[in-house]
C-alpha positions as semicolon CSV with decimal commas, in nm:
position;residue;x (nm);y (nm);z (nm)
1;M;7,563;24,879;31,925
2;R;7,331;24,585;31,977
3;Q;7,570;24,362;31,775
4;L;7,858;24,450;32,012
5;S;7,650;24,363;32,319
6;Y;7,548;24,031;32,166
7;T;7,912;23,949;32,082
8;R;8,028;24,028;32,436
9;W;7,753;23,811;32,581
10;L;7,853;23,517;32,358
11;T;8,222;23,569;32,443
12;A;8,144;23,562;32,815
13;L;7,935;23,248;32,769
14;L;8,220;23,081;32,577
15;A;8,468;23,173;32,852
16;L;8,237;23,023;33,114
17;Q;8,207;22,702;32,913
18;L;8,586;22,678;32,879
19;V;8,631;22,721;33,254
20;L;8,370;22,454;33,328
21;A;8,523;22,215;33,073
22;A;8,869;22,264;33,223
23;A;8,733;22,199;33,574
24;V;8,566;21,874;33,464
25;W;8,847;21,735;33,248
26;W;9,148;21,853;33,451
27;P;9,335;21,549;33,587
28;A;9,265;21,487;33,952
29;R;9,559;21,456;34,189
30;T;9,446;21,129;34,343
31;E;9,608;20,790;34,372
32;P;9,536;20,565;34,071
33;A;9,271;20,303;34,137
34;G;9,498;20,017;34,033
35;S;9,770;20,090;34,288
36;A;9,598;19,941;34,593
37;A;9,635;19,569;34,661
38;L;9,325;19,365;34,584
39;L;9,415;19,083;34,824
40;D;9,682;19,037;35,089
41;F;9,894;18,734;34,994
42;A;10,243;18,640;34,875
43;P;10,221;18,546;34,503
44;E;10,509;18,299;34,527
45;Q;10,313;18,091;34,782
46;I;10,020;18,029;34,544
47;D;10,031;17,688;34,375
48;R;9,679;17,672;34,227
49;V;9,451;17,917;34,051
50;R;9,089;17,844;33,965
51;V;8,885;18,063;33,731
52;A;8,516;17,982;33,712
53;D;8,232;18,118;33,503
54;T;7,881;17,994;33,442
55;G;7,926;17,628;33,355
56;Q;8,301;17,648;33,291
57;T;8,599;17,613;33,524
58;V;8,969;17,629;33,444
59;E;9,222;17,530;33,707
60;L;9,593;17,604;33,680
61;R;9,859;17,426;33,885
62;K;10,216;17,535;33,956
63;T;10,485;17,272;33,897
64;A;10,865;17,275;33,907
65;R;10,865;17,358;33,532
66;G;10,600;17,631;33,548
67;W;10,223;17,659;33,533
68;I;10,003;17,396;33,364
69;T;9,632;17,330;33,333
70;A;9,514;17,088;33,601
71;G;9,344;16,759;33,517
72;P;9,383;16,508;33,238
73;G;9,572;16,630;32,934
74;S;9,763;16,902;33,119
75;V;9,885;17,179;32,891
76;P;10,164;17,430;32,972
77;V;10,046;17,784;33,045
78;A;10,234;18,112;32,995
79;T;10,403;18,132;33,335
80;A;10,480;18,504;33,303
81;R;10,112;18,585;33,247
82;V;9,993;18,383;33,548
83;E;10,260;18,535;33,771
84;G;10,179;18,882;33,636
85;L;9,813;18,829;33,727
86;L;9,903;18,714;34,077
87;N;10,140;19,008;34,128
88;R;9,868;19,256;34,022
89;M;9,621;19,099;34,264
90;A;9,864;19,093;34,561
């Protein structure tokens, strides 16, 4: 008889754990964090992008042929990636 009581107690505890786990891990019905605009601007109006970190700065410039690195020895940049970044930020 004592074995049956112990088994029921463990079963009830397992059921409680399953309910708590489902409540914690169930997907929330909220708007995804990435859907709100970071800044309010028109991406097509941007002609320069500067990314700076401690001691290093990279500046990109938009030309008629696409995006390039600014400064001496300009190098073409993947235009689709720069425009994708701007679109995600807008």
